[in-house]
mmCIF file of C-alpha atoms and ligand atoms in Angstrom:
data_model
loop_
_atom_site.group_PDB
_atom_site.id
_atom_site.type_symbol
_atom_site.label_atom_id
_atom_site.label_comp_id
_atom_site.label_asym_id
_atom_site.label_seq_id
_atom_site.Cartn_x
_atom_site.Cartn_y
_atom_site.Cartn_z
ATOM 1 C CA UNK A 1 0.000 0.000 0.000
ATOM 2 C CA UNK A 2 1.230 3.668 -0.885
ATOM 3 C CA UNK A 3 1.904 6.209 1.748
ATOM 4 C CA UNK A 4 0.562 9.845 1.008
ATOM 5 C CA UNK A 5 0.607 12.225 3.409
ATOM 6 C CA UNK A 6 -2.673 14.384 3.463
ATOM 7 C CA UNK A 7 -1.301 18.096 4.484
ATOM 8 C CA UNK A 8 0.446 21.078 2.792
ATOM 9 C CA UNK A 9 2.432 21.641 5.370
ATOM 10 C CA UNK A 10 5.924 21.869 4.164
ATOM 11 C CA UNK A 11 7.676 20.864 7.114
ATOM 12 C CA UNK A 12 5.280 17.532 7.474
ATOM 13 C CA UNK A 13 5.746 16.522 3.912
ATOM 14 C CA UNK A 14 9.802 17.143 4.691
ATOM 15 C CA UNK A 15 9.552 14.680 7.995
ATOM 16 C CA UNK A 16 7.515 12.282 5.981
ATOM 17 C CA UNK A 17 9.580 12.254 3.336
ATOM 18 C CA UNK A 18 12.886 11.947 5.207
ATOM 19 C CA UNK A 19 10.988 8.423 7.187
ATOM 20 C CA UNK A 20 11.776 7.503 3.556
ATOM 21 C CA UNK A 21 8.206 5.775 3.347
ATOM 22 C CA UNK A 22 6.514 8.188 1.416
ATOM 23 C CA UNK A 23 4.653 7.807 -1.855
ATOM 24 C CA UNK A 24 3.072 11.092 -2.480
ATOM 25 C CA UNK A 25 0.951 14.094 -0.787
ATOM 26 C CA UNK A 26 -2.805 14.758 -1.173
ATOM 27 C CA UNK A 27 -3.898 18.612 -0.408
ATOM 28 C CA UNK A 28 -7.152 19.893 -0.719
ATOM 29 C CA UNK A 29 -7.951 23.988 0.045
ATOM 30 C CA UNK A 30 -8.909 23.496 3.211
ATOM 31 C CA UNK A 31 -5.531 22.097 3.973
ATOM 32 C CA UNK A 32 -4.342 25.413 1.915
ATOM 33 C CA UNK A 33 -6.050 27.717 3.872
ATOM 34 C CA UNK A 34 -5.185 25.803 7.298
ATOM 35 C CA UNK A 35 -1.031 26.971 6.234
ATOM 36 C CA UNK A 36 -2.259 30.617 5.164
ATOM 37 C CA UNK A 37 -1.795 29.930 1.632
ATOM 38 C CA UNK A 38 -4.121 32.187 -0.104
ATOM 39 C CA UNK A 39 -4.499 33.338 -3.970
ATOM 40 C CA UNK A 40 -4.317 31.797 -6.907
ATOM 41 C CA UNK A 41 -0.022 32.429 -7.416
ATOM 42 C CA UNK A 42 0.769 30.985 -4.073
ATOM 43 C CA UNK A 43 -1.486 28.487 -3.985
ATOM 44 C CA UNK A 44 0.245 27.101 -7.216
ATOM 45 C CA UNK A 45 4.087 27.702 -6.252
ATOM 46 C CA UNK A 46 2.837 26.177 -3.129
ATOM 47 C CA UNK A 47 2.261 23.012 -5.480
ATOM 48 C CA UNK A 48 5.516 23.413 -6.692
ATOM 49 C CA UNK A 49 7.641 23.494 -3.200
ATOM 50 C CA UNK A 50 5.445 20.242 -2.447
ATOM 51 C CA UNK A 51 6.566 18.383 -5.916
ATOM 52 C CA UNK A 52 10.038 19.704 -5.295
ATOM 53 C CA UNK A 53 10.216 17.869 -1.743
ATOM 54 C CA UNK A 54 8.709 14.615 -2.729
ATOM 55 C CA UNK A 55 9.347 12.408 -5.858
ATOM 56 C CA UNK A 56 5.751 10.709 -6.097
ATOM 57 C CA UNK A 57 2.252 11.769 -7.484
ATOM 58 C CA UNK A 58 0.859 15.102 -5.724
ATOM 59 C CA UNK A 59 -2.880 15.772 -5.441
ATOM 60 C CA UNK A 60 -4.099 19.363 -6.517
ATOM 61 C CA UNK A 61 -7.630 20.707 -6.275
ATOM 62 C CA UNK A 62 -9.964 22.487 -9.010
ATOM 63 C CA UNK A 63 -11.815 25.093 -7.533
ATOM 64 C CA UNK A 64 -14.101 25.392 -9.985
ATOM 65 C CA UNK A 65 -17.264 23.737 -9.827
ATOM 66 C CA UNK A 66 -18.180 23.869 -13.758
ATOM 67 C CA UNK A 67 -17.024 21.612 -16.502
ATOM 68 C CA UNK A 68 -15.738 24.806 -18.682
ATOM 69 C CA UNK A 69 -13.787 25.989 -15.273
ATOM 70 C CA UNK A 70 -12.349 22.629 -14.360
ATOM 71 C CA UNK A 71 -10.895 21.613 -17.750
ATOM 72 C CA UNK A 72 -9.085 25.492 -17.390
ATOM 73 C CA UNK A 73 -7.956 25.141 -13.554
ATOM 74 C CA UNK A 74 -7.321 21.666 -14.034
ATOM 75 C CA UNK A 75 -4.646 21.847 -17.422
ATOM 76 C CA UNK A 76 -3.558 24.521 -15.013
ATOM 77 C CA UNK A 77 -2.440 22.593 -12.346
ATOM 78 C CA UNK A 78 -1.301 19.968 -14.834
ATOM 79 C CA UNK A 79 1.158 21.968 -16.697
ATOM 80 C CA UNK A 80 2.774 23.302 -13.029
ATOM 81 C CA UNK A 81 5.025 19.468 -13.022
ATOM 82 C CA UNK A 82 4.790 15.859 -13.770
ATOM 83 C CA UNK A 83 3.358 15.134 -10.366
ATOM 84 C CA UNK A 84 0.614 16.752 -10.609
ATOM 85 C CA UNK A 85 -2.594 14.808 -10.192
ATOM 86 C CA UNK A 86 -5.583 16.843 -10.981
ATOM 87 C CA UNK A 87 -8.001 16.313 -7.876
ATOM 88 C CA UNK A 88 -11.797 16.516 -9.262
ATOM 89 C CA UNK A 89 -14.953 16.392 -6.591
ATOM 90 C CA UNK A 90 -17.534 14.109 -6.999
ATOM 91 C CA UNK A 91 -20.109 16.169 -8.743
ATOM 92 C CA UNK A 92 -22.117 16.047 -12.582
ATOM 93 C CA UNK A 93 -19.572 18.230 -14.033
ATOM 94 C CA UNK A 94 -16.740 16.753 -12.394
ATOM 95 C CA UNK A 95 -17.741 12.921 -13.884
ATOM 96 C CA UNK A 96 -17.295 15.179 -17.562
ATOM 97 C CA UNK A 97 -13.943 16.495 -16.654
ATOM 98 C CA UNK A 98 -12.670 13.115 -15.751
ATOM 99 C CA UNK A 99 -13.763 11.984 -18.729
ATOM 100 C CA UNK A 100 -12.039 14.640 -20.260
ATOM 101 C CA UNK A 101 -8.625 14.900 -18.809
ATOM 102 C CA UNK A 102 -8.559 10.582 -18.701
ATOM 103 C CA UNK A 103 -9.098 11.403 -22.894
ATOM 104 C CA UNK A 104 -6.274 14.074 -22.991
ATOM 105 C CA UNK A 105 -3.863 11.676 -20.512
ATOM 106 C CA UNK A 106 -3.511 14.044 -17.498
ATOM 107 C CA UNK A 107 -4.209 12.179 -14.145
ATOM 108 C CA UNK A 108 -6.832 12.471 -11.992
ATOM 109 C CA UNK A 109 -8.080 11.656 -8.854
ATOM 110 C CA UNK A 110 -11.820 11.924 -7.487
ATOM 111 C CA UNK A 111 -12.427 13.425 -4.650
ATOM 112 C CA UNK A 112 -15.616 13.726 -1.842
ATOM 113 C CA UNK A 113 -16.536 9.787 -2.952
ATOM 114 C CA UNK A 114 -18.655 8.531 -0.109
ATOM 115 C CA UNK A 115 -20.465 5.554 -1.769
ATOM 116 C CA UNK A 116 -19.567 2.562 -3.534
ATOM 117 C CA UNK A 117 -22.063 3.595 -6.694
ATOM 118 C CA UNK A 118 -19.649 7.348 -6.913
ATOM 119 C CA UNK A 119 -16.797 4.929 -6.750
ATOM 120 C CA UNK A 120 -17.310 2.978 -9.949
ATOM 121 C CA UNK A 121 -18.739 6.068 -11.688
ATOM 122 C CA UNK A 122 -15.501 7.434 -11.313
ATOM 123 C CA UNK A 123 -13.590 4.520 -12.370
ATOM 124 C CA UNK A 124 -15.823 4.408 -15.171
ATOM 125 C CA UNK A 125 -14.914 8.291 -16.645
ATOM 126 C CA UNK A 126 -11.254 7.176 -16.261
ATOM 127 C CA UNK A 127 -10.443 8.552 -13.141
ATOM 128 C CA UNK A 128 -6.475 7.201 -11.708
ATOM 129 C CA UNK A 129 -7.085 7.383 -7.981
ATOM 130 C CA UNK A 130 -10.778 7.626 -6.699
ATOM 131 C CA UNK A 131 -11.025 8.849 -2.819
ATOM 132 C CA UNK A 132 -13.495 7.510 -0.193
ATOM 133 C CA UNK A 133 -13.180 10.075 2.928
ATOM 134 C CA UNK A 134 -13.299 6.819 5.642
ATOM 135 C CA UNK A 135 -13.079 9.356 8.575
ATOM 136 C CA UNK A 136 -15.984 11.526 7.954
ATOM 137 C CA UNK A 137 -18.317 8.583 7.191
ATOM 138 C CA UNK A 138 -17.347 7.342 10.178
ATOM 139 C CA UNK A 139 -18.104 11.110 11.634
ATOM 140 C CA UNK A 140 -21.508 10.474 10.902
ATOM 141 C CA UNK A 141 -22.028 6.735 12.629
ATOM 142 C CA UNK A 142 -21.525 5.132 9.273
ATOM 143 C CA UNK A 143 -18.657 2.746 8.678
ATOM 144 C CA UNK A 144 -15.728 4.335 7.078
ATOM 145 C CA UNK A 145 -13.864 0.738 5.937
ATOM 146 C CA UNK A 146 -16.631 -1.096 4.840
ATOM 147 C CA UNK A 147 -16.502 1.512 1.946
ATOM 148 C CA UNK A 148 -12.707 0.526 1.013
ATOM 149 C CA UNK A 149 -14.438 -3.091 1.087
ATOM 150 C CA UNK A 150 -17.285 -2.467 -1.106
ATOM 151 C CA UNK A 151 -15.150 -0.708 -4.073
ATOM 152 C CA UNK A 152 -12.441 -3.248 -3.481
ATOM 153 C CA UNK A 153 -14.945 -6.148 -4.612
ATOM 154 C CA UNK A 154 -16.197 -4.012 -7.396
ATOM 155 C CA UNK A 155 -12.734 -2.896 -8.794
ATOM 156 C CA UNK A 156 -11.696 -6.487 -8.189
ATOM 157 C CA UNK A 157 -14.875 -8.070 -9.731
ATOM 158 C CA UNK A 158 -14.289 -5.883 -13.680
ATOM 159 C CA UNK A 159 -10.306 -5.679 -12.844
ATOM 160 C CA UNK A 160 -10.454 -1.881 -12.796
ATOM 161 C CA UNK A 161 -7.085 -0.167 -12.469
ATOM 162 C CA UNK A 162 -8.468 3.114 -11.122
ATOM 163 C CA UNK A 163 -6.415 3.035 -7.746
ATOM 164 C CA UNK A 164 -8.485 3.304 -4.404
ATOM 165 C CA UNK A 165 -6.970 5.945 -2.191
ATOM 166 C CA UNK A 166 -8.503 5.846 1.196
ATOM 167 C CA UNK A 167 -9.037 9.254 2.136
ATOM 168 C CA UNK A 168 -9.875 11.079 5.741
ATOM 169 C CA UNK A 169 -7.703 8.996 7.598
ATOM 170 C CA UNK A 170 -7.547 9.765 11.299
ATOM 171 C CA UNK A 171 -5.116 7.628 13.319
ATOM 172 C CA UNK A 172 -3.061 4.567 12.986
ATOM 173 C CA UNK A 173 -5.710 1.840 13.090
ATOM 174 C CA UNK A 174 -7.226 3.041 9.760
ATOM 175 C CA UNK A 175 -4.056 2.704 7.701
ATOM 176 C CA UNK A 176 -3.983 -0.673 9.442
ATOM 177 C CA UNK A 177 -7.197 -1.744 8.454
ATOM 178 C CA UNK A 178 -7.200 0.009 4.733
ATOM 179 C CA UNK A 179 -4.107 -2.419 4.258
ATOM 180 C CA UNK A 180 -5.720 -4.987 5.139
ATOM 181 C CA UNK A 181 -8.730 -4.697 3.082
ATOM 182 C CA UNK A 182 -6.577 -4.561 0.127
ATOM 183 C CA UNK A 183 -6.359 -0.324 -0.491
ATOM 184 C CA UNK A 184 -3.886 0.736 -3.022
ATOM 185 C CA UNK A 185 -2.781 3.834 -1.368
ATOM 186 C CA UNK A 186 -3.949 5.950 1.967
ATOM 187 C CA UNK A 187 -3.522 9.317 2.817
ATOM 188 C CA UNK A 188 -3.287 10.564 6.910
ATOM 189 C CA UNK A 189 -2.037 13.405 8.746
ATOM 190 C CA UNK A 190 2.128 12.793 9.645
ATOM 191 C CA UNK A 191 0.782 11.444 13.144
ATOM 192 C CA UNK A 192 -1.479 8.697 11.767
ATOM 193 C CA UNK A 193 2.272 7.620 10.093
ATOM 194 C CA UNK A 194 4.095 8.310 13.094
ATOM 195 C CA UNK A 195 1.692 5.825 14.973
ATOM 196 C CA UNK A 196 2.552 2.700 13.065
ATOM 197 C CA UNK A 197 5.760 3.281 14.747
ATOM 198 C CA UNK A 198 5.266 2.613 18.157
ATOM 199 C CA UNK A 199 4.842 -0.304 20.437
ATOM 200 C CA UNK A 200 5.890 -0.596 24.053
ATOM 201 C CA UNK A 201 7.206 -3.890 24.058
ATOM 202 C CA UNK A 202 9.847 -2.432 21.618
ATOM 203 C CA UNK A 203 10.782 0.536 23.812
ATOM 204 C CA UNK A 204 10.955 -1.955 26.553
ATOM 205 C CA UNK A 205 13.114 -4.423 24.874
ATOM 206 C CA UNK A 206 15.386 -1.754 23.252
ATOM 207 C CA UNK A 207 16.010 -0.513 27.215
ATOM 208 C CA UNK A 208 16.791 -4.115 27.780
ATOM 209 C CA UNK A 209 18.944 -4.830 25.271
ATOM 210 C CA UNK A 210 20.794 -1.946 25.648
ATOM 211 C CA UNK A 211 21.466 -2.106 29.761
ATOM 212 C CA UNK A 212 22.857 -5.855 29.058
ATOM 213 C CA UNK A 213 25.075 -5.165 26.723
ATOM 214 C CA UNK A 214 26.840 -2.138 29.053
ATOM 215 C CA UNK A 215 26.644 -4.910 31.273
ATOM 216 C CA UNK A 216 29.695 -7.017 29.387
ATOM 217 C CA UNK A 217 31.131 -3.864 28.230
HETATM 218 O O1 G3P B 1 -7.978 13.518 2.156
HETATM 219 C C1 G3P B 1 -9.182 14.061 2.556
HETATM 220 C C2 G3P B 1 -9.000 14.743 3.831
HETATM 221 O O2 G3P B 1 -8.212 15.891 3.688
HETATM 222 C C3 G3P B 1 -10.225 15.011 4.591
HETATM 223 O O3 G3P B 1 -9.871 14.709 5.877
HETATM 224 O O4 G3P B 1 -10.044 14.767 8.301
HETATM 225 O O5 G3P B 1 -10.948 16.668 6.920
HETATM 226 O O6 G3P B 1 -12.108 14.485 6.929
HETATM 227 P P1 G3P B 1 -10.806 15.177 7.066
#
């Protein structure tokens, strides 16, 4: 399973990237707006600094809501570097511009997918990464995972390349469980990373390990 970290926060995406397990970074404008990254200029240099850091794919958001505005912001954003993966939301106009940009080769990945029916919609208008948000299903006493189950069988049942990207990850135990339900890639905050690290028993047996050998020595 690929590692993306889900911020665009430069000094994150440095840490993640210097763990040496990371596959790429997903954004989205509230992330943006969360580091005080504002207007159109930043927000694309912004894009940039982030490919510049990382060598895998980088999700970047239309704003635009409208086919006509999409296909614009989204060549946009595809011109900016190779990493660039055009981030579309789930919407009418948005199934058109997948369709589009999947016809003119530029990458895409769906965003807002919160059912298993948006899923394979997207998969069928060509989109590369389609991106159930696990965390705010779960928000609303719905579960999160079963989704990542669901479009797993369907992708699985037609062979359909379009790569699932578990979205809205919160802590540890969903990466754990998106692996194990056969994800292609997730994307979590650097603390949801972070978390696969730790286990007492190793702390605990590194202290050990450590006080007998200055034992002999
Ligand atoms: O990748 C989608 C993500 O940014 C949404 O996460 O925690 O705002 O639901 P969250």
């Amino acid at each position: 399973m690929k590692f993306f970290i889900d911020t665009a926060n430069l000094d994150q995406i440095r840490e993640a990237q210097e763990l040496g397990v990371l596959d790429g970074v997903t954004t989205n404008p509230s992330l943006m707006a969360k580091e005080g990254i504002t207007g159109r200029n930043n927000i694309l240099k912004h894009y940039v600094d982030i490919c510049n850091i990382v060598d895998g794919d980088v999700s970047a958001e239309v704003i635009a809501t409208d086919l006509k505005g999409m296909i614009k912001e989204g060549e946009e954003l595809a011109d900016l570097h190779e990493q660039i993966v055009v981030k579309i939301p789930m919407i009418r106009d948005g199934v058109k511009a997948l369709k589009y940009f999947s016809d003119k080769g530029i990458r895409t990945n769906c965003t807002l997918v919160f059912s298993p029916g948006q899923a394979l919609l997207a998969a069928k208008a060509g989109a590369n990464y389609v991106s159930p948000f696990i965390g705010r299903l779960d928000d609303i006493s719905t579960d999160g995972l079963s989704l990542i189950a669901e479009i797993r069988l369907i992708y699985d049942n037609y062979q359909i390349e379009t790569q699932i990207l578990a979205a809205s990850i919160r802590h540890t135990m969903h990466i754990v469980e998106c692996a194990k339900l056969g994800s292609d890639v997730m994307t979590g905050p650097l603390s949801s990373i972070e978390g696969l690290l730790k286990h007492p028993l190793t702390d605990i047996g590194l202290a050990k390990f450590l006080a007998d050998y200055k034992k002999g020595n």
